[in-house]
């Protein structure tokens, strides 16, 4: 599975310049490559991110999660989300599962990984629990 250059470029912009809140990636099965599907503006929320994932198709996503530590420090962590809803096609789930590690290696700087099959597995509380 190829990875379009734009995937890495947009990730670097999110990581270094915080240009985006999130990035949603999809696999173009015809071209056999991962491409950027959607970019979330810095002001967008976790709800906007969750709403940008299709209910019945797999996706990869990056989310820049801001939080405040117990010591009252403002921090952020970069999450990689493998979105594989139960309602997605079996072939699609297999393609996404088998390409995930290769794709993740292209994105240097991922701090937390989440695997989600329904929205409750990546709600805000899950993000909060994974940063500590």
Short mmCIF file of N, CA, C and O in Angstrom, two decimals:
data_model
loop_
_atom_site.label_atom_id
_atom_site.label_comp_id
_atom_site.label_asym_id
_atom_site.label_seq_id
_atom_site.Cartn_x
_atom_site.Cartn_y
_atom_site.Cartn_z
N UNK A 1 0.85 -1.18 0.00
CA UNK A 1 0.00 0.00 0.00
C UNK A 1 0.89 1.24 0.00
O UNK A 1 1.73 1.40 0.88
N UNK A 2 0.71 2.10 -0.98
CA UNK A 2 1.48 3.33 -1.06
C UNK A 2 0.89 4.39 -0.13
O UNK A 2 -0.28 4.32 0.24
N UNK A 3 1.71 5.36 0.25
CA UNK A 3 1.25 6.47 1.08
C UNK A 3 1.52 7.76 0.31
O UNK A 3 2.66 8.06 -0.02
N UNK A 4 0.47 8.49 0.01
CA UNK A 4 0.59 9.74 -0.73
C UNK A 4 1.44 10.72 0.08
O UNK A 4 1.30 10.80 1.31
N UNK A 5 2.33 11.48 -0.59
CA UNK A 5 3.21 12.43 0.10
C UNK A 5 2.45 13.41 0.97
O UNK A 5 2.92 13.83 2.03
N UNK A 6 1.27 13.79 0.52
CA UNK A 6 0.43 14.74 1.25
C UNK A 6 0.12 14.25 2.67
O UNK A 6 0.00 15.05 3.59
N UNK A 7 0.01 12.92 2.83
CA UNK A 7 -0.29 12.35 4.15
C UNK A 7 0.79 12.75 5.16
O UNK A 7 0.49 13.18 6.27
N UNK A 8 2.04 12.61 4.75
CA UNK A 8 3.15 12.94 5.64
C UNK A 8 3.28 14.44 5.82
O UNK A 8 3.50 14.92 6.94
N UNK A 9 3.11 15.19 4.74
CA UNK A 9 3.25 16.65 4.82
C UNK A 9 2.22 17.26 5.77
O UNK A 9 2.56 18.10 6.61
N UNK A 10 0.97 16.85 5.65
CA UNK A 10 -0.08 17.39 6.52
C UNK A 10 0.15 16.98 7.98
O UNK A 10 -0.08 17.75 8.90
N UNK A 11 0.65 15.75 8.18
CA UNK A 11 0.95 15.30 9.54
C UNK A 11 2.06 16.17 10.15
O UNK A 11 1.97 16.58 11.30
N UNK A 12 3.10 16.45 9.37
CA UNK A 12 4.20 17.29 9.87
C UNK A 12 3.71 18.69 10.20
O UNK A 12 4.16 19.29 11.17
N UNK A 13 2.79 19.21 9.39
CA UNK A 13 2.23 20.54 9.68
C UNK A 13 1.43 20.50 10.99
O UNK A 13 1.52 21.43 11.79
N UNK A 14 0.67 19.45 11.20
CA UNK A 14 -0.09 19.31 12.45
C UNK A 14 0.87 19.23 13.63
O UNK A 14 0.70 19.91 14.64
N UNK A 15 1.92 18.42 13.48
CA UNK A 15 2.86 18.17 14.58
C UNK A 15 3.70 19.42 14.89
O UNK A 15 3.82 19.80 16.05
N UNK A 16 4.25 20.05 13.88
CA UNK A 16 5.18 21.15 14.11
C UNK A 16 4.49 22.51 14.27
O UNK A 16 4.85 23.29 15.14
N UNK A 17 3.50 22.75 13.44
CA UNK A 17 2.89 24.09 13.43
C UNK A 17 1.49 24.11 14.03
O UNK A 17 0.89 25.17 14.16
N UNK A 18 0.94 22.93 14.31
CA UNK A 18 -0.42 22.81 14.84
C UNK A 18 -1.43 23.50 13.92
O UNK A 18 -2.34 24.18 14.36
N UNK A 19 -1.23 23.29 12.63
CA UNK A 19 -2.08 23.87 11.59
C UNK A 19 -3.48 23.27 11.59
O UNK A 19 -4.42 23.90 11.15
N UNK A 20 -3.58 22.01 12.05
CA UNK A 20 -4.86 21.30 12.03
C UNK A 20 -5.14 20.70 13.40
O UNK A 20 -4.22 20.40 14.15
N UNK A 21 -6.43 20.49 13.70
CA UNK A 21 -6.82 19.78 14.92
C UNK A 21 -6.80 18.27 14.66
O UNK A 21 -6.41 17.48 15.50
N UNK A 22 -7.24 17.89 13.43
CA UNK A 22 -7.25 16.47 13.10
C UNK A 22 -7.07 16.27 11.59
O UNK A 22 -7.26 17.20 10.81
N UNK A 23 -6.69 15.06 11.24
CA UNK A 23 -6.57 14.65 9.84
C UNK A 23 -7.25 13.30 9.70
O UNK A 23 -7.00 12.40 10.51
N UNK A 24 -8.10 13.16 8.70
CA UNK A 24 -8.73 11.87 8.42
C UNK A 24 -8.14 11.35 7.11
O UNK A 24 -8.08 12.07 6.12
N UNK A 25 -7.68 10.11 7.15
CA UNK A 25 -7.07 9.47 5.98
C UNK A 25 -7.96 8.33 5.50
O UNK A 25 -8.57 7.64 6.31
N UNK A 26 -7.97 8.12 4.20
CA UNK A 26 -8.69 6.96 3.67
C UNK A 26 -7.81 6.23 2.68
O UNK A 26 -6.90 6.81 2.09
N UNK A 27 -8.10 4.95 2.51
CA UNK A 27 -7.38 4.15 1.51
C UNK A 27 -8.18 4.19 0.22
O UNK A 27 -9.35 3.82 0.20
N UNK A 28 -7.55 4.68 -0.83
CA UNK A 28 -8.15 4.63 -2.17
C UNK A 28 -7.84 3.24 -2.72
O UNK A 28 -6.71 2.97 -3.10
N UNK A 29 -8.85 2.38 -2.72
CA UNK A 29 -8.60 0.99 -3.12
C UNK A 29 -8.16 0.86 -4.57
O UNK A 29 -7.35 0.01 -4.91
N UNK A 30 -8.68 1.73 -5.45
CA UNK A 30 -8.30 1.65 -6.87
C UNK A 30 -6.82 1.97 -7.06
O UNK A 30 -6.11 1.26 -7.77
N UNK A 31 -6.36 3.06 -6.43
CA UNK A 31 -4.95 3.46 -6.58
C UNK A 31 -4.03 2.75 -5.59
O UNK A 31 -2.82 2.93 -5.64
N UNK A 32 -4.62 1.98 -4.68
CA UNK A 32 -3.85 1.28 -3.66
C UNK A 32 -2.93 2.23 -2.90
O UNK A 32 -1.74 1.98 -2.76
N UNK A 33 -3.51 3.34 -2.41
CA UNK A 33 -2.71 4.25 -1.61
C UNK A 33 -3.56 4.97 -0.56
O UNK A 33 -4.76 5.10 -0.71
N UNK A 34 -2.88 5.41 0.49
CA UNK A 34 -3.53 6.17 1.55
C UNK A 34 -3.48 7.64 1.16
O UNK A 34 -2.43 8.15 0.77
N UNK A 35 -4.62 8.33 1.26
CA UNK A 35 -4.70 9.75 0.92
C UNK A 35 -5.37 10.53 2.05
O UNK A 35 -6.07 9.94 2.88
N UNK A 36 -5.18 11.84 2.06
CA UNK A 36 -5.85 12.71 3.03
C UNK A 36 -7.28 12.91 2.56
O UNK A 36 -7.53 13.29 1.42
N UNK A 37 -8.24 12.64 3.45
CA UNK A 37 -9.65 12.84 3.10
C UNK A 37 -10.18 14.15 3.66
O UNK A 37 -10.92 14.87 3.01
N UNK A 38 -9.78 14.48 4.89
CA UNK A 38 -10.35 15.66 5.54
C UNK A 38 -9.35 16.26 6.52
O UNK A 38 -8.63 15.52 7.20
N UNK A 39 -9.34 17.59 6.60
CA UNK A 39 -8.48 18.30 7.55
C UNK A 39 -9.38 19.09 8.49
O UNK A 39 -10.30 19.78 8.03
N UNK A 40 -9.11 18.99 9.78
CA UNK A 40 -9.90 19.75 10.77
C UNK A 40 -9.16 21.01 11.17
O UNK A 40 -7.97 20.97 11.50
N UNK A 41 -9.84 22.12 11.15
CA UNK A 41 -9.25 23.41 11.53
C UNK A 41 -8.87 23.39 13.01
O UNK A 41 -9.49 22.68 13.80
N UNK A 42 -7.87 24.20 13.41
CA UNK A 42 -7.42 24.20 14.82
C UNK A 42 -8.54 24.48 15.82
O UNK A 42 -8.52 23.97 16.94
N UNK A 43 -9.54 25.26 15.42
CA UNK A 43 -10.63 25.59 16.34
C UNK A 43 -11.70 24.52 16.46
O UNK A 43 -12.61 24.63 17.28
N UNK A 44 -11.60 23.48 15.65
CA UNK A 44 -12.63 22.43 15.70
C UNK A 44 -12.44 21.54 16.93
O UNK A 44 -11.35 21.42 17.46
N UNK A 45 -13.54 20.90 17.33
CA UNK A 45 -13.54 20.13 18.58
C UNK A 45 -13.48 18.63 18.33
O UNK A 45 -13.51 18.16 17.19
N UNK A 46 -13.45 17.90 19.44
CA UNK A 46 -13.49 16.44 19.37
C UNK A 46 -14.80 15.98 18.73
O UNK A 46 -14.82 15.00 17.98
N UNK A 47 -15.90 16.69 19.00
CA UNK A 47 -17.19 16.34 18.39
C UNK A 47 -17.14 16.48 16.87
O UNK A 47 -17.68 15.64 16.15
N UNK A 48 -16.49 17.55 16.38
CA UNK A 48 -16.33 17.74 14.93
C UNK A 48 -15.53 16.58 14.34
O UNK A 48 -15.84 16.07 13.27
N UNK A 49 -14.50 16.18 15.07
CA UNK A 49 -13.66 15.06 14.62
C UNK A 49 -14.49 13.78 14.52
O UNK A 49 -14.50 13.10 13.50
N UNK A 50 -15.23 13.46 15.59
CA UNK A 50 -16.04 12.23 15.61
C UNK A 50 -17.07 12.24 14.48
O UNK A 50 -17.31 11.22 13.83
N UNK A 51 -17.64 13.42 14.21
CA UNK A 51 -18.65 13.53 13.16
C UNK A 51 -18.05 13.38 11.76
O UNK A 51 -18.76 13.06 10.81
N UNK A 52 -16.74 13.57 11.63
CA UNK A 52 -16.11 13.49 10.31
C UNK A 52 -15.79 12.05 9.89
O UNK A 52 -15.42 11.80 8.75
N UNK A 53 -15.93 11.11 10.82
CA UNK A 53 -15.67 9.70 10.50
C UNK A 53 -16.95 9.04 10.01
O UNK A 53 -17.99 9.15 10.66
N UNK A 54 -16.90 8.35 8.86
CA UNK A 54 -18.12 7.71 8.34
C UNK A 54 -18.58 6.57 9.25
O UNK A 54 -17.75 5.88 9.85
N UNK A 55 -19.90 6.38 9.32
CA UNK A 55 -20.43 5.36 10.24
C UNK A 55 -20.21 3.94 9.75
O UNK A 55 -20.18 3.00 10.55
N UNK A 56 -20.02 3.76 8.45
CA UNK A 56 -19.91 2.39 7.94
C UNK A 56 -18.68 2.16 7.04
O UNK A 56 -18.67 1.25 6.23
N UNK A 57 -17.65 2.99 7.20
CA UNK A 57 -16.41 2.80 6.45
C UNK A 57 -15.22 2.99 7.37
O UNK A 57 -15.25 3.81 8.29
N UNK A 58 -14.15 2.25 7.10
CA UNK A 58 -12.93 2.36 7.90
C UNK A 58 -12.16 3.62 7.52
O UNK A 58 -12.24 4.09 6.39
N UNK A 59 -11.38 4.12 8.47
CA UNK A 59 -10.50 5.26 8.24
C UNK A 59 -9.34 5.19 9.22
O UNK A 59 -9.42 4.53 10.25
N UNK A 60 -8.26 5.91 8.87
CA UNK A 60 -7.22 6.21 9.84
C UNK A 60 -7.39 7.68 10.18
O UNK A 60 -7.83 8.46 9.34
N UNK A 61 -7.01 8.06 11.38
CA UNK A 61 -7.12 9.47 11.73
C UNK A 61 -6.03 9.86 12.72
O UNK A 61 -5.50 9.02 13.46
N UNK A 62 -5.69 11.13 12.69
CA UNK A 62 -4.77 11.73 13.66
C UNK A 62 -5.56 12.81 14.37
O UNK A 62 -6.27 13.58 13.72
N UNK A 63 -5.43 12.87 15.70
CA UNK A 63 -6.13 13.90 16.46
C UNK A 63 -5.13 14.52 17.43
O UNK A 63 -4.45 13.82 18.18
N UNK A 64 -5.03 15.85 17.40
CA UNK A 64 -4.15 16.58 18.30
C UNK A 64 -4.97 16.95 19.53
O UNK A 64 -5.81 17.85 19.48
N UNK A 65 -4.77 16.21 20.61
CA UNK A 65 -5.60 16.35 21.81
C UNK A 65 -4.94 17.25 22.85
O UNK A 65 -3.85 16.97 23.34
N UNK A 66 -5.60 18.36 23.17
CA UNK A 66 -5.12 19.28 24.21
C UNK A 66 -5.71 18.88 25.56
O UNK A 66 -6.89 18.54 25.64
N UNK A 67 -4.90 18.96 26.60
CA UNK A 67 -5.40 18.66 27.94
C UNK A 67 -4.58 19.41 28.98
O UNK A 67 -3.52 19.96 28.67
N UNK A 68 -5.09 19.43 30.19
CA UNK A 68 -4.39 20.07 31.31
C UNK A 68 -4.02 18.99 32.31
O UNK A 68 -4.86 18.18 32.70
N UNK A 69 -2.75 18.96 32.70
CA UNK A 69 -2.29 17.93 33.64
C UNK A 69 -2.75 18.25 35.06
O UNK A 69 -3.25 19.33 35.33
N UNK A 70 -2.52 17.30 35.96
CA UNK A 70 -2.87 17.50 37.37
C UNK A 70 -2.09 18.68 37.96
O UNK A 70 -2.55 19.33 38.89
N UNK A 71 -0.92 18.96 37.39
CA UNK A 71 -0.09 20.09 37.85
C UNK A 71 -0.50 21.39 37.17
O UNK A 71 0.20 22.38 37.24
N UNK A 72 -1.62 21.34 36.44
CA UNK A 72 -2.16 22.52 35.75
C UNK A 72 -1.30 22.99 34.58
O UNK A 72 -1.21 24.18 34.30
N UNK A 73 -0.62 22.06 33.91
CA UNK A 73 0.17 22.39 32.72
C UNK A 73 -0.65 22.08 31.47
O UNK A 73 -1.27 21.02 31.37
N UNK A 74 -0.61 22.99 30.52
CA UNK A 74 -1.29 22.78 29.23
C UNK A 74 -0.41 21.89 28.36
O UNK A 74 0.76 22.22 28.14
N UNK A 75 -0.93 20.77 27.91
CA UNK A 75 -0.16 19.85 27.07
C UNK A 75 -1.01 19.35 25.93
O UNK A 75 -2.21 19.55 25.90
N UNK A 76 -0.36 18.65 25.01
CA UNK A 76 -1.11 17.99 23.94
C UNK A 76 -0.42 16.68 23.58
O UNK A 76 0.78 16.52 23.80
N UNK A 77 -1.22 15.75 23.09
CA UNK A 77 -0.69 14.47 22.62
C UNK A 77 -1.29 14.19 21.26
O UNK A 77 -2.45 14.51 21.00
N UNK A 78 -0.49 13.56 20.41
CA UNK A 78 -0.97 13.22 19.08
C UNK A 78 -1.45 11.77 19.09
O UNK A 78 -0.68 10.85 19.37
N UNK A 79 -2.74 11.60 18.82
CA UNK A 79 -3.38 10.29 18.80
C UNK A 79 -3.48 9.77 17.37
O UNK A 79 -3.81 10.53 16.46
N UNK A 80 -3.23 8.48 17.21
CA UNK A 80 -3.52 7.79 15.96
C UNK A 80 -4.74 6.93 16.22
O UNK A 80 -4.75 6.14 17.17
N UNK A 81 -5.77 7.08 15.40
CA UNK A 81 -7.00 6.31 15.59
C UNK A 81 -7.21 5.41 14.37
O UNK A 81 -7.21 5.88 13.23
N UNK A 82 -7.35 4.13 14.64
CA UNK A 82 -7.72 3.18 13.58
C UNK A 82 -9.22 2.96 13.73
O UNK A 82 -9.67 2.30 14.66
N UNK A 83 -9.99 3.57 12.84
CA UNK A 83 -11.46 3.52 12.90
C UNK A 83 -11.93 2.39 12.02
O UNK A 83 -11.72 2.39 10.81
N UNK A 84 -12.55 1.38 12.63
CA UNK A 84 -13.00 0.21 11.90
C UNK A 84 -14.37 -0.21 12.42
O UNK A 84 -14.48 -1.14 13.22
N UNK A 85 -15.42 0.51 11.99
CA UNK A 85 -16.75 0.22 12.55
C UNK A 85 -17.23 -1.18 12.20
O UNK A 85 -16.89 -1.73 11.15
N UNK A 86 -18.02 -1.74 13.09
CA UNK A 86 -18.56 -3.09 12.88
C UNK A 86 -19.35 -3.21 11.58
O UNK A 86 -19.43 -4.27 10.98
N UNK A 87 -19.94 -2.09 11.14
CA UNK A 87 -20.78 -2.10 9.95
C UNK A 87 -19.99 -1.99 8.63
O UNK A 87 -20.58 -2.07 7.56
N UNK A 88 -18.66 -1.81 8.72
CA UNK A 88 -17.85 -1.70 7.51
C UNK A 88 -17.75 -3.06 6.80
O UNK A 88 -17.92 -4.11 7.42
N UNK A 89 -17.45 -3.01 5.50
CA UNK A 89 -17.27 -4.24 4.73
C UNK A 89 -16.07 -5.03 5.27
O UNK A 89 -15.06 -4.44 5.66
N UNK A 90 -16.17 -6.33 5.27
CA UNK A 90 -15.10 -7.19 5.78
C UNK A 90 -13.81 -6.95 5.00
O UNK A 90 -12.73 -6.81 5.58
N UNK A 91 -13.92 -6.84 3.68
CA UNK A 91 -12.72 -6.59 2.85
C UNK A 91 -12.03 -5.28 3.26
O UNK A 91 -10.82 -5.23 3.39
N UNK A 92 -12.83 -4.25 3.49
CA UNK A 92 -12.28 -2.96 3.90
C UNK A 92 -11.56 -3.08 5.24
O UNK A 92 -10.45 -2.57 5.41
N UNK A 93 -12.18 -3.77 6.20
CA UNK A 93 -11.54 -3.94 7.52
C UNK A 93 -10.21 -4.67 7.39
O UNK A 93 -9.24 -4.32 8.06
N UNK A 94 -10.18 -5.67 6.51
CA UNK A 94 -8.93 -6.43 6.32
C UNK A 94 -7.84 -5.56 5.71
O UNK A 94 -6.69 -5.60 6.14
N UNK A 95 -8.20 -4.76 4.72
CA UNK A 95 -7.22 -3.89 4.06
C UNK A 95 -6.66 -2.87 5.07
O UNK A 95 -5.45 -2.66 5.15
N UNK A 96 -7.54 -2.26 5.83
CA UNK A 96 -7.09 -1.26 6.82
C UNK A 96 -6.22 -1.92 7.90
O UNK A 96 -5.20 -1.37 8.30
N UNK A 97 -6.63 -3.08 8.37
CA UNK A 97 -5.87 -3.76 9.43
C UNK A 97 -4.47 -4.16 8.94
O UNK A 97 -3.49 -3.98 9.65
N UNK A 98 -4.40 -4.66 7.71
CA UNK A 98 -3.10 -5.13 7.21
C UNK A 98 -2.18 -3.98 6.80
O UNK A 98 -0.97 -4.17 6.71
N UNK A 99 -2.72 -2.80 6.57
CA UNK A 99 -1.89 -1.66 6.14
C UNK A 99 -1.53 -0.72 7.28
O UNK A 99 -0.71 0.18 7.11
N UNK A 100 -2.13 -0.91 8.44
CA UNK A 100 -2.01 0.05 9.54
C UNK A 100 -0.56 0.28 9.99
O UNK A 100 -0.12 1.42 10.08
N UNK A 101 0.18 -0.78 10.27
CA UNK A 101 1.53 -0.60 10.81
C UNK A 101 2.44 0.09 9.80
O UNK A 101 3.23 0.95 10.16
N UNK A 102 2.32 -0.29 8.56
CA UNK A 102 3.14 0.35 7.52
C UNK A 102 2.82 1.83 7.44
O UNK A 102 3.70 2.67 7.34
N UNK A 103 1.53 2.18 7.49
CA UNK A 103 1.14 3.59 7.42
C UNK A 103 1.63 4.36 8.65
O UNK A 103 2.17 5.45 8.54
N UNK A 104 1.47 3.76 9.84
CA UNK A 104 1.91 4.42 11.07
C UNK A 104 3.40 4.73 11.06
O UNK A 104 3.83 5.76 11.58
N UNK A 105 4.20 3.85 10.47
CA UNK A 105 5.64 4.08 10.40
C UNK A 105 5.99 5.34 9.60
O UNK A 105 7.03 5.95 9.82
N UNK A 106 5.12 5.71 8.69
CA UNK A 106 5.35 6.91 7.87
C UNK A 106 5.14 8.19 8.68
O UNK A 106 5.61 9.26 8.29
N UNK A 107 4.39 8.11 9.76
CA UNK A 107 4.04 9.28 10.56
C UNK A 107 4.83 9.27 11.86
O UNK A 107 4.44 8.64 12.83
N UNK A 108 5.94 9.97 11.87
CA UNK A 108 6.82 9.95 13.02
C UNK A 108 6.36 10.97 14.06
O UNK A 108 6.31 12.16 13.77
N UNK A 109 6.00 10.51 15.23
CA UNK A 109 5.58 11.43 16.29
C UNK A 109 4.23 11.09 16.90
O UNK A 109 3.71 11.85 17.72
N UNK A 110 3.69 9.94 16.54
CA UNK A 110 2.43 9.49 17.15
C UNK A 110 2.73 9.09 18.59
O UNK A 110 3.68 8.37 18.85
N UNK A 111 1.91 9.57 19.53
CA UNK A 111 2.17 9.29 20.94
C UNK A 111 1.22 8.26 21.55
O UNK A 111 1.59 7.54 22.46
N UNK A 112 -0.01 8.21 21.05
CA UNK A 112 -1.00 7.27 21.60
C UNK A 112 -1.77 6.66 20.43
O UNK A 112 -2.10 7.36 19.48
N UNK A 113 -2.05 5.37 20.52
CA UNK A 113 -2.85 4.72 19.48
C UNK A 113 -4.16 4.23 20.06
O UNK A 113 -4.20 3.68 21.16
N UNK A 114 -5.23 4.45 19.31
CA UNK A 114 -6.55 3.94 19.69
C UNK A 114 -7.10 3.10 18.56
O UNK A 114 -6.95 3.46 17.39
N UNK A 115 -7.75 2.01 18.91
CA UNK A 115 -8.49 1.19 17.94
C UNK A 115 -9.95 1.35 18.30
O UNK A 115 -10.32 1.10 19.45
N UNK A 116 -10.77 1.78 17.35
CA UNK A 116 -12.18 2.02 17.68
C UNK A 116 -13.09 1.35 16.65
O UNK A 116 -12.87 1.46 15.45
N UNK A 117 -14.12 0.66 17.17
CA UNK A 117 -15.11 0.03 16.28
C UNK A 117 -16.47 0.71 16.39
O UNK A 117 -17.35 0.46 15.60
N UNK A 118 -16.63 1.55 17.42
CA UNK A 118 -17.85 2.37 17.51
C UNK A 118 -17.50 3.66 18.25
O UNK A 118 -16.46 3.73 18.91
N UNK A 119 -18.33 4.70 18.13
CA UNK A 119 -17.98 6.02 18.67
C UNK A 119 -17.65 6.03 20.17
O UNK A 119 -16.85 6.84 20.60
N UNK A 120 -18.24 5.12 20.95
CA UNK A 120 -17.96 5.13 22.39
C UNK A 120 -16.51 4.76 22.70
O UNK A 120 -16.01 5.11 23.76
N UNK A 121 -15.85 4.07 21.78
CA UNK A 121 -14.46 3.65 22.02
C UNK A 121 -13.47 4.77 21.75
O UNK A 121 -12.26 4.58 21.91
N UNK A 122 -13.96 5.92 21.30
CA UNK A 122 -13.06 7.05 21.09
C UNK A 122 -13.72 8.36 21.54
O UNK A 122 -13.45 9.41 20.97
N UNK A 123 -14.57 8.26 22.56
CA UNK A 123 -15.16 9.50 23.06
C UNK A 123 -14.13 10.25 23.91
O UNK A 123 -13.03 9.76 24.17
N UNK A 124 -14.49 11.44 24.33
CA UNK A 124 -13.55 12.32 25.03
C UNK A 124 -12.97 11.68 26.28
O UNK A 124 -11.79 11.85 26.58
N UNK A 125 -13.79 10.91 27.01
CA UNK A 125 -13.30 10.27 28.22
C UNK A 125 -12.19 9.25 27.94
O UNK A 125 -11.27 9.10 28.73
N UNK A 126 -12.30 8.57 26.80
CA UNK A 126 -11.26 7.60 26.42
C UNK A 126 -9.94 8.35 26.15
O UNK A 126 -8.88 7.95 26.62
N UNK A 127 -10.02 9.47 25.43
CA UNK A 127 -8.84 10.28 25.17
C UNK A 127 -8.20 10.73 26.51
O UNK A 127 -7.01 10.61 26.70
N UNK A 128 -9.06 11.24 27.41
CA UNK A 128 -8.57 11.73 28.69
C UNK A 128 -7.89 10.62 29.48
O UNK A 128 -6.87 10.83 30.12
N UNK A 129 -8.47 9.42 29.45
CA UNK A 129 -7.90 8.31 30.23
C UNK A 129 -6.56 7.84 29.65
O UNK A 129 -5.74 7.29 30.36
N UNK A 130 -6.34 8.06 28.36
CA UNK A 130 -5.12 7.56 27.71
C UNK A 130 -3.94 8.53 27.81
O UNK A 130 -2.81 8.15 27.48
N UNK A 131 -4.16 9.77 28.24
CA UNK A 131 -3.04 10.72 28.31
C UNK A 131 -2.29 10.65 29.63
O UNK A 131 -1.18 11.13 29.75
N UNK A 132 -2.89 10.03 30.64
CA UNK A 132 -2.22 9.98 31.95
C UNK A 132 -1.34 8.77 32.11
O UNK A 132 -1.59 7.72 31.63
#
